[in-house]
């Protein structure tokens, strides 16, 4: 059977057996293309179109797609035919990766629990914080995104994600992000096991807190006996310029959660870094040695991929690159886009950037903008994403909990030339948004057809 027939059949099977609604959504957005090869910053379709990835799978592909050194390390691991998931031995690669993660994270983070996703890491952090403090309350930030398992969902206030899934964890409470007084007031009740927070909110709209917020939060958490848990699932692994975003805020967390880019975007892997005394509260005796485990955690392929990804990130100095290119990109975007009525500002740290939009002031633009808003609050942003993709071959996405921010997060190996391509593409799309009736009328017609409005 030719490859194209296999592909077509597989796509049909996906639609039939996995998630037909996802297929429909991609069709509506005109983003349902078949990728044949992915390499570095480029996604190459079966028709030979080269698409620039400025989303990185939500910060998974920091080292670029299919980095040859990571592929080769994985091939070597497979060829070794070593032990994997025996659940009855000491997986030595997990020790190597854990020691490297603790060294890079610094502070008092001395133990690591491995898992296979960010959500699973959040679940572990919840359990460990409760076990250590013997309290049940959990504080989180408005606008946070921590994952879609029940515990993680209990730490998110956007009901889109939780509606219909029944009662979640008790005793969880949101405080406004970057508001130290509100945080202090809740911490002072001494009910909370942990304050779980992203150092820079990613899906919340690339929100960078004021410089003192996290160190002050740390001081208050210590004072009131609450653990500070940093969710660095998107911000970690040099995405913002330093190994952890925390390193830019002079804050030392009690627990740090990593996932996504940890294993080079190839094998699922997550890690929860913690202080010795938190580990001791959970794994307090030989009898409790396996009290919190997971079948796939510490598996050889994930650990090998993690070690290889760390080597690439350091050898290629991708942290420095993220810091330097991020600054360059934000300066170029600000320079190019500030003339547009609907651009509020360009935000971010390192290569976790965002373009924040606002409702237009001009009456002529306000009418179609509000028509978009009535259909769906994310429609404006999604049309920008669609245009960037369709007209400029660039993949992006808006933030999941803040539809007025377009996320700009290419792999950290991106070149100046590729950044310039993005700058001129978004400039063109914004120019159309501000001057072309078709920018608004075409999607409105499409939405009416699709949604039978
Ligand atoms: C900050 C943050 N934490 C946790 C998660 C959950 O990670 P996962 O999808 O691997 O479960 C995500 C996912 O996007 C995230 O952005």
CSV table of C-alpha atoms and ligand atoms in Angstrom, one decimal:
chain,number,residue,atom,x,y,z
A,1,UNK,CA,0.0,0.0,0.0
A,2,UNK,CA,1.5,3.4,-0.9
A,3,UNK,CA,2.3,5.8,2.0
A,4,UNK,CA,-0.3,8.3,0.9
A,5,UNK,CA,-3.0,5.6,1.1
A,6,UNK,CA,-1.9,4.6,4.5
A,7,UNK,CA,-2.0,8.3,5.6
A,8,UNK,CA,-5.5,8.9,4.2
A,9,UNK,CA,-6.8,5.8,5.8
A,10,UNK,CA,-5.1,6.7,9.1
A,11,UNK,CA,-6.7,10.2,9.0
A,12,UNK,CA,-10.1,8.7,8.4
A,13,UNK,CA,-9.6,6.3,11.3
A,14,UNK,CA,-8.6,9.2,13.6
A,15,UNK,CA,-11.8,10.9,12.6
A,16,UNK,CA,-13.8,7.8,13.3
A,17,UNK,CA,-12.2,6.5,16.4
A,18,UNK,CA,-10.3,9.3,18.2
A,19,UNK,CA,-11.6,12.8,18.0
A,20,UNK,CA,-13.8,13.9,15.1
A,21,UNK,CA,-14.5,17.2,16.7
A,22,UNK,CA,-10.9,18.1,16.7
A,23,UNK,CA,-10.7,17.2,13.0
A,24,UNK,CA,-13.7,19.5,12.3
A,25,UNK,CA,-12.2,22.3,14.2
A,26,UNK,CA,-8.9,22.1,12.3
A,27,UNK,CA,-10.9,22.0,9.0
A,28,UNK,CA,-12.9,25.1,10.0
A,29,UNK,CA,-9.6,26.9,10.8
A,30,UNK,CA,-8.1,25.7,7.6
A,31,UNK,CA,-5.2,24.3,9.5
A,32,UNK,CA,-5.8,20.6,8.8
A,33,UNK,CA,-2.7,19.8,6.8
A,34,UNK,CA,-0.6,16.6,6.9
A,35,UNK,CA,2.9,17.0,8.2
A,36,UNK,CA,5.4,14.6,6.7
A,37,UNK,CA,8.6,15.7,8.4
A,38,UNK,CA,9.5,18.1,11.2
A,39,UNK,CA,13.0,19.4,11.6
A,40,UNK,CA,14.3,22.3,13.6
A,41,UNK,CA,11.8,25.1,13.3
A,42,UNK,CA,10.2,23.7,10.2
A,43,UNK,CA,7.2,21.5,9.7
A,44,UNK,CA,7.1,20.1,6.2
A,45,UNK,CA,3.7,19.1,4.7
A,46,UNK,CA,3.0,16.2,2.3
A,47,UNK,CA,2.7,18.9,-0.4
A,48,UNK,CA,6.2,20.2,0.4
A,49,UNK,CA,5.1,23.4,2.1
A,50,UNK,CA,7.5,24.5,4.8
A,51,UNK,CA,5.7,25.9,7.8
A,52,UNK,CA,7.5,27.8,10.6
A,53,UNK,CA,6.6,26.6,14.0
A,54,UNK,CA,6.1,29.6,16.3
A,55,UNK,CA,4.1,27.6,18.9
A,56,UNK,CA,6.6,24.8,19.7
A,57,UNK,CA,3.7,22.5,20.8
A,58,UNK,CA,3.2,25.0,23.7
A,59,UNK,CA,6.8,25.1,24.7
A,60,UNK,CA,7.7,21.4,24.1
A,61,UNK,CA,10.2,21.9,21.3
A,62,UNK,CA,12.8,24.2,22.9
A,63,UNK,CA,15.6,22.2,21.2
A,64,UNK,CA,13.7,22.2,17.8
A,65,UNK,CA,11.9,19.3,16.2
A,66,UNK,CA,13.7,16.0,16.1
A,67,UNK,CA,17.1,17.3,17.2
A,68,UNK,CA,19.7,14.8,15.7
A,69,UNK,CA,21.6,14.5,19.0
A,70,UNK,CA,18.4,13.5,20.9
A,71,UNK,CA,17.3,11.1,18.1
A,72,UNK,CA,20.7,9.5,18.2
A,73,UNK,CA,20.7,9.1,22.0
A,74,UNK,CA,17.3,7.5,21.8
A,75,UNK,CA,18.4,5.1,19.0
A,76,UNK,CA,21.4,4.2,21.1
A,77,UNK,CA,19.1,3.5,24.1
A,78,UNK,CA,16.8,1.3,22.0
A,79,UNK,CA,19.8,-0.6,20.6
A,80,UNK,CA,21.1,-1.2,24.1
A,81,UNK,CA,18.0,-3.4,24.9
A,82,UNK,CA,18.5,-2.5,28.5
A,83,UNK,CA,16.0,-2.8,31.4
A,84,UNK,CA,12.9,-0.6,31.1
A,85,UNK,CA,9.9,-0.4,33.4
A,86,UNK,CA,10.8,-3.6,35.3
A,87,UNK,CA,9.4,-1.9,38.4
A,88,UNK,CA,11.9,-4.1,40.3
A,89,UNK,CA,15.3,-2.4,39.8
A,90,UNK,CA,17.2,0.8,40.3
A,91,UNK,CA,16.9,2.8,37.0
A,92,UNK,CA,20.4,4.4,36.9
A,93,UNK,CA,19.6,6.9,34.2
A,94,UNK,CA,16.9,8.4,36.5
A,95,UNK,CA,19.7,9.1,39.0
A,96,UNK,CA,21.8,10.8,36.4
A,97,UNK,CA,19.0,13.0,35.1
A,98,UNK,CA,17.8,13.9,38.6
A,99,UNK,CA,21.3,15.0,39.7
A,100,UNK,CA,21.6,17.1,36.6
A,101,UNK,CA,18.2,18.7,37.1
A,102,UNK,CA,18.9,19.5,40.8
A,103,UNK,CA,22.3,20.9,39.9
A,104,UNK,CA,20.8,23.2,37.3
A,105,UNK,CA,17.8,24.2,39.4
A,106,UNK,CA,20.0,25.0,42.4
A,107,UNK,CA,18.8,26.1,45.9
A,108,UNK,CA,17.7,23.3,48.2
A,109,UNK,CA,16.0,21.2,45.5
A,110,UNK,CA,17.6,17.8,46.3
A,111,UNK,CA,15.1,15.1,45.2
A,112,UNK,CA,13.2,14.4,42.1
A,113,UNK,CA,10.0,12.4,41.4
A,114,UNK,CA,9.6,11.6,37.7
A,115,UNK,CA,6.4,11.3,35.9
A,116,UNK,CA,5.1,11.5,32.3
A,117,UNK,CA,3.2,14.8,32.0
A,118,UNK,CA,2.8,18.3,33.5
A,119,UNK,CA,-0.6,17.4,35.0
A,120,UNK,CA,0.9,14.3,36.7
A,121,UNK,CA,3.6,16.5,38.2
A,122,UNK,CA,1.0,18.9,39.5
A,123,UNK,CA,-0.9,16.0,41.1
A,124,UNK,CA,2.3,14.9,42.8
A,125,UNK,CA,3.0,18.4,44.1
A,126,UNK,CA,-0.5,18.5,45.6
A,127,UNK,CA,-0.1,15.2,47.4
A,128,UNK,CA,3.4,16.0,48.6
A,129,UNK,CA,2.5,19.5,49.8
A,130,UNK,CA,-0.4,18.0,51.8
A,131,UNK,CA,1.7,15.2,53.2
A,132,UNK,CA,4.4,17.6,54.3
A,133,UNK,CA,2.3,20.4,55.8
A,134,UNK,CA,-0.6,18.2,57.1
A,135,UNK,CA,-2.9,20.9,55.7
A,136,UNK,CA,-5.4,20.4,52.8
A,137,UNK,CA,-5.9,23.9,51.4
A,138,UNK,CA,-4.4,24.9,48.1
A,139,UNK,CA,-4.0,28.4,46.8
A,140,UNK,CA,-3.6,29.2,43.1
A,141,UNK,CA,-3.8,32.2,40.8
A,142,UNK,CA,-6.6,33.5,38.7
A,143,UNK,CA,-6.0,32.7,35.0
A,144,UNK,CA,-3.6,29.8,35.8
A,145,UNK,CA,-3.3,26.7,33.6
A,146,UNK,CA,-2.0,23.7,35.4
A,147,UNK,CA,-3.4,20.8,33.4
A,148,UNK,CA,-6.6,18.9,32.9
A,149,UNK,CA,-6.5,16.0,35.5
A,150,UNK,CA,-9.0,16.5,38.4
A,151,UNK,CA,-6.4,17.8,40.9
A,152,UNK,CA,-4.8,20.2,38.4
A,153,UNK,CA,-8.3,21.3,37.2
A,154,UNK,CA,-9.1,22.2,40.8
A,155,UNK,CA,-6.3,24.9,40.5
A,156,UNK,CA,-7.9,26.7,37.6
A,157,UNK,CA,-10.7,29.2,37.6
A,158,UNK,CA,-11.6,29.2,34.0
A,159,UNK,CA,-14.7,27.0,34.1
A,160,UNK,CA,-14.5,26.2,30.4
A,161,UNK,CA,-12.0,23.4,31.4
A,162,UNK,CA,-14.0,22.0,34.3
A,163,UNK,CA,-17.6,22.4,33.4
A,164,UNK,CA,-19.5,19.1,33.4
A,165,UNK,CA,-16.8,17.1,35.0
A,166,UNK,CA,-18.3,17.1,38.5
A,167,UNK,CA,-17.0,18.0,41.9
A,168,UNK,CA,-13.2,18.6,42.0
A,169,UNK,CA,-10.9,18.9,45.0
A,170,UNK,CA,-12.2,20.7,48.0
A,171,UNK,CA,-10.3,23.5,49.8
A,172,UNK,CA,-8.8,25.2,46.7
A,173,UNK,CA,-8.9,28.9,46.3
A,174,UNK,CA,-7.8,31.5,43.7
A,175,UNK,CA,-6.0,34.8,44.4
A,176,UNK,CA,-5.3,37.4,41.8
A,177,UNK,CA,-1.9,36.9,40.1
A,178,UNK,CA,0.8,39.5,41.0
A,179,UNK,CA,-1.2,40.9,44.0
A,180,UNK,CA,0.9,40.4,47.1
A,181,UNK,CA,-1.6,41.9,49.5
A,182,UNK,CA,-4.4,39.5,48.5
A,183,UNK,CA,-1.9,36.6,48.7
A,184,UNK,CA,-0.7,37.7,52.2
A,185,UNK,CA,-4.3,37.9,53.4
A,186,UNK,CA,-5.1,34.3,52.4
A,187,UNK,CA,-1.8,32.9,53.5
A,188,UNK,CA,-2.3,34.4,57.0
A,189,UNK,CA,-5.2,32.0,57.6
A,190,UNK,CA,-2.6,29.3,57.8
A,191,UNK,CA,-4.9,26.8,56.1
A,192,UNK,CA,-2.9,26.3,52.9
A,193,UNK,CA,-0.5,23.5,52.2
A,194,UNK,CA,0.8,25.1,49.0
A,195,UNK,CA,0.6,28.2,46.8
A,196,UNK,CA,1.0,26.8,43.3
A,197,UNK,CA,1.9,29.4,40.7
A,198,UNK,CA,3.4,29.7,37.2
A,199,UNK,CA,6.3,32.2,37.6
A,200,UNK,CA,5.1,33.7,34.3
A,201,UNK,CA,1.6,32.9,33.4
A,202,UNK,CA,1.6,31.3,29.9
A,203,UNK,CA,-2.0,30.5,29.0
A,204,UNK,CA,-3.1,33.3,31.2
A,205,UNK,CA,-1.7,35.7,28.6
A,206,UNK,CA,2.2,35.7,29.0
A,207,UNK,CA,1.8,37.6,32.3
A,208,UNK,CA,5.2,38.5,33.8
A,209,UNK,CA,4.8,39.5,37.5
A,210,UNK,CA,6.4,42.6,39.0
A,211,UNK,CA,10.0,41.9,40.0
A,212,UNK,CA,9.4,41.5,43.7
A,213,UNK,CA,6.2,39.4,43.6
A,214,UNK,CA,7.7,35.9,43.7
A,215,UNK,CA,10.4,36.6,46.2
A,216,UNK,CA,7.8,38.3,48.4
A,217,UNK,CA,5.4,35.4,47.9
A,218,UNK,CA,8.3,33.1,49.0
A,219,UNK,CA,8.9,35.1,52.2
A,220,UNK,CA,5.2,35.0,53.1
A,221,UNK,CA,4.8,31.3,52.3
A,222,UNK,CA,7.7,30.5,54.7
A,223,UNK,CA,6.3,32.8,57.3
A,224,UNK,CA,2.8,31.1,57.2
A,225,UNK,CA,4.0,27.5,56.7
A,226,UNK,CA,2.8,27.2,53.1
A,227,UNK,CA,5.0,25.5,50.4
A,228,UNK,CA,5.7,27.6,47.3
A,229,UNK,CA,5.3,25.4,44.3
A,230,UNK,CA,6.4,26.8,40.9
A,231,UNK,CA,4.8,25.3,37.9
A,232,UNK,CA,7.6,25.7,35.3
A,233,UNK,CA,6.1,23.3,32.8
A,234,UNK,CA,6.1,26.0,30.1
A,235,UNK,CA,8.6,28.4,31.5
A,236,UNK,CA,11.4,25.9,32.4
A,237,UNK,CA,14.1,24.4,30.3
A,238,UNK,CA,15.6,27.7,29.3
A,239,UNK,CA,12.4,28.9,27.5
A,240,UNK,CA,12.7,32.3,29.3
A,241,UNK,CA,16.5,32.6,29.1
A,242,UNK,CA,17.5,30.9,32.3
A,243,UNK,CA,17.1,27.2,33.2
A,244,UNK,CA,14.1,28.1,35.4
A,245,UNK,CA,12.2,31.4,35.1
A,246,UNK,CA,12.6,31.5,38.9
A,247,UNK,CA,16.2,32.2,38.4
A,248,UNK,CA,15.3,35.7,37.1
A,249,UNK,CA,13.2,36.5,40.2
A,250,UNK,CA,15.5,35.6,43.0
A,251,UNK,CA,13.1,33.0,44.4
A,252,UNK,CA,13.8,29.5,45.7
A,253,UNK,CA,10.7,27.4,45.5
A,254,UNK,CA,10.0,24.4,47.8
A,255,UNK,CA,8.8,22.4,44.8
A,256,UNK,CA,9.3,22.9,41.0
A,257,UNK,CA,7.4,21.1,38.3
A,258,UNK,CA,9.0,20.5,34.9
A,259,UNK,CA,7.6,18.7,31.8
A,260,UNK,CA,7.1,19.6,28.1
A,261,UNK,CA,10.6,20.4,26.8
A,262,UNK,CA,12.3,18.2,29.4
A,263,UNK,CA,12.8,15.3,27.0
A,264,UNK,CA,13.3,17.2,23.7
A,265,UNK,CA,9.7,16.9,22.5
A,266,UNK,CA,10.0,13.3,21.7
A,267,UNK,CA,9.2,11.1,24.7
A,268,UNK,CA,6.7,12.1,27.4
A,269,UNK,CA,8.5,13.1,30.6
A,270,UNK,CA,7.8,15.2,33.7
A,271,UNK,CA,9.8,15.9,36.9
A,272,UNK,CA,8.9,17.2,40.3
A,273,UNK,CA,12.0,18.7,42.1
A,274,UNK,CA,11.6,19.1,45.8
A,275,UNK,CA,13.5,19.8,49.0
A,276,UNK,CA,14.8,16.9,51.1
A,277,UNK,CA,12.3,17.3,53.9
A,278,UNK,CA,9.3,17.2,51.5
A,279,UNK,CA,10.6,13.9,50.1
A,280,UNK,CA,11.1,12.6,53.7
A,281,UNK,CA,7.5,13.4,54.5
A,282,UNK,CA,6.2,11.2,51.7
A,283,UNK,CA,8.8,8.4,51.4
A,284,UNK,CA,9.3,8.3,55.2
A,285,UNK,CA,10.2,4.6,55.6
A,286,UNK,CA,11.1,1.5,53.6
A,287,UNK,CA,7.5,0.5,53.9
A,288,UNK,CA,6.5,3.7,52.0
A,289,UNK,CA,9.2,3.4,49.4
A,290,UNK,CA,6.6,3.1,46.6
A,291,UNK,CA,3.8,5.1,48.1
A,292,UNK,CA,3.7,7.4,45.1
A,293,UNK,CA,4.9,6.0,41.8
A,294,UNK,CA,3.8,5.6,38.2
A,295,UNK,CA,4.4,2.8,35.8
A,296,UNK,CA,6.1,4.9,33.1
A,297,UNK,CA,8.1,7.2,35.3
A,298,UNK,CA,11.9,6.7,35.3
A,299,UNK,CA,11.7,4.7,32.0
A,300,UNK,CA,14.9,4.5,30.1
A,301,UNK,CA,13.9,6.3,27.0
A,302,UNK,CA,12.4,9.3,28.8
A,303,UNK,CA,15.5,9.6,31.0
A,304,UNK,CA,17.9,9.2,28.1
A,305,UNK,CA,15.9,11.8,26.1
A,306,UNK,CA,16.0,14.2,29.2
A,307,UNK,CA,19.8,13.8,29.5
A,308,UNK,CA,20.3,14.4,25.8
A,309,UNK,CA,17.9,17.4,25.7
A,310,UNK,CA,19.8,19.0,28.7
A,311,UNK,CA,23.1,18.4,26.9
A,312,UNK,CA,21.8,20.1,23.7
A,313,UNK,CA,20.3,23.0,25.6
A,314,UNK,CA,23.6,23.6,27.3
A,315,UNK,CA,26.0,22.9,24.5
A,316,UNK,CA,24.1,25.1,22.1
A,317,UNK,CA,23.7,27.8,24.8
A,318,UNK,CA,20.0,27.9,24.0
A,319,UNK,CA,19.3,29.9,27.2
A,320,UNK,CA,21.5,32.8,26.2
A,321,UNK,CA,20.0,32.5,22.7
A,322,UNK,CA,16.4,32.6,24.1
A,323,UNK,CA,17.3,35.7,26.2
A,324,UNK,CA,19.0,37.6,23.3
A,325,UNK,CA,16.5,36.6,20.5
A,326,UNK,CA,13.5,37.3,22.8
A,327,UNK,CA,14.7,40.8,23.4
A,328,UNK,CA,15.4,41.3,19.7
A,329,UNK,CA,11.9,39.9,18.8
A,330,UNK,CA,10.0,42.0,21.3
A,331,UNK,CA,11.9,45.2,20.1
A,332,UNK,CA,11.2,44.4,16.5
A,333,UNK,CA,7.5,43.6,17.1
A,334,UNK,CA,7.0,46.8,19.2
A,335,UNK,CA,8.7,48.9,16.5
A,336,UNK,CA,6.6,47.3,13.7
A,337,UNK,CA,3.2,46.9,15.4
A,338,UNK,CA,2.8,50.0,17.6
A,339,UNK,CA,1.1,51.9,14.9
A,340,UNK,CA,-1.9,49.6,15.0
A,341,UNK,CA,-5.1,50.6,16.9
A,342,UNK,CA,-5.7,47.0,18.1
A,343,UNK,CA,-2.2,46.3,19.4
A,344,UNK,CA,-1.9,47.0,23.1
A,345,UNK,CA,1.7,45.9,23.7
A,346,UNK,CA,4.3,43.2,23.2
A,347,UNK,CA,5.1,41.2,26.3
A,348,UNK,CA,7.2,38.3,27.6
A,349,UNK,CA,10.6,37.1,28.7
A,350,UNK,CA,13.1,35.2,26.6
A,351,UNK,CA,11.3,33.4,23.8
A,352,UNK,CA,8.0,33.2,25.7
A,353,UNK,CA,6.5,36.2,24.1
A,354,UNK,CA,3.0,37.5,23.4
A,355,UNK,CA,1.3,40.2,21.4
A,356,UNK,CA,-1.6,41.6,23.4
A,357,UNK,CA,-4.5,43.0,21.5
A,358,UNK,CA,-7.3,45.4,22.5
A,359,UNK,CA,-10.7,46.3,21.1
A,360,UNK,CA,-10.4,48.9,18.4
A,361,UNK,CA,-11.3,52.5,19.1
A,362,UNK,CA,-12.3,53.4,15.5
A,363,UNK,CA,-16.0,52.9,14.9
A,364,UNK,CA,-15.5,51.2,11.5
A,365,UNK,CA,-13.4,48.5,13.2
A,366,UNK,CA,-15.5,48.2,16.3
A,367,UNK,CA,-18.6,46.9,14.6
A,368,UNK,CA,-17.0,43.8,13.0
A,369,UNK,CA,-14.8,43.3,16.1
A,370,UNK,CA,-17.9,43.1,18.3
A,371,UNK,CA,-19.6,40.8,15.7
A,372,UNK,CA,-16.6,38.5,16.1
A,373,UNK,CA,-16.8,38.7,19.9
A,374,UNK,CA,-20.5,37.8,19.9
A,375,UNK,CA,-19.8,34.7,17.9
A,376,UNK,CA,-16.9,33.7,20.1
A,377,UNK,CA,-14.5,35.7,22.3
A,378,UNK,CA,-11.6,33.9,20.8
A,379,UNK,CA,-12.6,34.5,17.2
A,380,UNK,CA,-10.5,37.5,16.5
A,381,UNK,CA,-7.3,35.8,17.8
A,382,UNK,CA,-8.2,32.6,15.9
A,383,UNK,CA,-8.6,34.5,12.7
A,384,UNK,CA,-5.1,36.0,13.2
A,385,UNK,CA,-3.8,32.4,13.8
A,386,UNK,CA,-5.6,31.2,10.7
A,387,UNK,CA,-4.2,34.0,8.5
A,388,UNK,CA,-0.7,33.6,9.7
A,389,UNK,CA,-1.0,29.9,8.9
A,390,UNK,CA,-2.8,30.1,5.6
A,391,UNK,CA,-1.2,33.2,4.1
A,392,UNK,CA,2.3,33.1,5.6
A,393,UNK,CA,2.9,29.4,6.6
A,394,UNK,CA,3.5,30.2,10.2
A,395,UNK,CA,2.0,28.2,13.1
A,396,UNK,CA,0.9,30.1,16.2
A,397,UNK,CA,-1.9,30.0,18.8
A,398,UNK,CA,-3.7,32.3,21.1
A,399,UNK,CA,-3.4,31.8,24.9
A,400,UNK,CA,-5.9,29.2,26.3
A,401,UNK,CA,-7.1,31.5,29.1
A,402,UNK,CA,-6.6,34.8,27.4
A,403,UNK,CA,-7.9,35.0,23.8
A,404,UNK,CA,-6.6,38.6,23.3
A,405,UNK,CA,-2.9,37.4,23.5
A,406,UNK,CA,-1.2,35.7,20.6
A,407,UNK,CA,1.5,33.5,21.9
A,408,UNK,CA,4.9,33.7,20.1
A,409,UNK,CA,7.1,30.9,21.2
A,410,UNK,CA,9.4,29.4,18.5
A,411,UNK,CA,12.0,26.7,19.3
A,412,UNK,CA,15.0,28.3,20.9
A,413,UNK,CA,17.1,27.5,17.9
A,414,UNK,CA,15.1,29.9,15.7
A,415,UNK,CA,17.2,32.2,13.5
A,416,UNK,CA,17.1,36.0,13.1
A,417,UNK,CA,15.9,35.5,9.6
A,418,UNK,CA,13.0,33.3,10.7
A,419,UNK,CA,12.1,35.9,13.4
A,420,UNK,CA,12.0,38.6,10.7
A,421,UNK,CA,9.7,36.4,8.6
A,422,UNK,CA,7.3,36.3,11.6
A,423,UNK,CA,7.6,40.1,12.1
A,424,UNK,CA,6.7,40.8,8.5
A,425,UNK,CA,3.9,38.2,8.5
A,426,UNK,CA,2.1,39.6,11.6
A,427,UNK,CA,2.6,43.1,10.3
A,428,UNK,CA,0.8,42.1,7.1
A,429,UNK,CA,-2.0,40.4,8.9
A,430,UNK,CA,-2.5,43.4,11.2
A,431,UNK,CA,-2.4,45.7,8.3
A,432,UNK,CA,-5.2,43.7,6.7
A,433,UNK,CA,-7.2,43.7,10.0
A,434,UNK,CA,-7.0,47.5,10.0
A,435,UNK,CA,-7.7,48.2,6.4
A,436,UNK,CA,-9.3,45.3,4.6
A,437,UNK,CA,-13.1,44.6,4.8
A,438,UNK,CA,-12.4,41.0,3.6
A,439,UNK,CA,-10.4,40.3,6.8
A,440,UNK,CA,-13.6,40.6,8.7
A,441,UNK,CA,-16.3,39.6,6.2
A,442,UNK,CA,-14.8,36.3,5.1
A,443,UNK,CA,-14.6,34.7,8.5
A,444,UNK,CA,-18.0,36.1,9.5
A,445,UNK,CA,-19.5,34.5,6.5
A,446,UNK,CA,-17.7,31.3,7.3
A,447,UNK,CA,-18.8,31.3,10.9
A,448,UNK,CA,-22.4,31.9,9.9
A,449,UNK,CA,-22.2,28.9,7.5
A,450,UNK,CA,-20.5,26.6,10.0
A,451,UNK,CA,-22.6,27.6,13.0
A,452,UNK,CA,-25.8,28.1,11.1
A,453,UNK,CA,-26.2,31.7,12.5
B,1,LIG,C1,1.9,25.7,33.0
B,1,LIG,C2,1.4,24.3,32.7
B,1,LIG,N1,1.3,23.4,33.7
B,1,LIG,C3,0.8,22.2,33.5
B,1,LIG,C4,0.4,21.8,32.3
B,1,LIG,C5,-0.1,20.4,32.0
B,1,LIG,O1,0.8,19.7,31.3
B,1,LIG,P1,0.4,18.4,30.5
B,1,LIG,O2,-0.4,18.8,29.4
B,1,LIG,O3,1.7,17.7,30.1
B,1,LIG,O4,-0.4,17.5,31.5
B,1,LIG,C6,0.5,22.7,31.2
B,1,LIG,C7,0.0,22.3,29.9
B,1,LIG,O5,-0.1,23.1,28.9
B,1,LIG,C8,1.0,24.0,31.4
B,1,LIG,O6,1.0,24.9,30.5
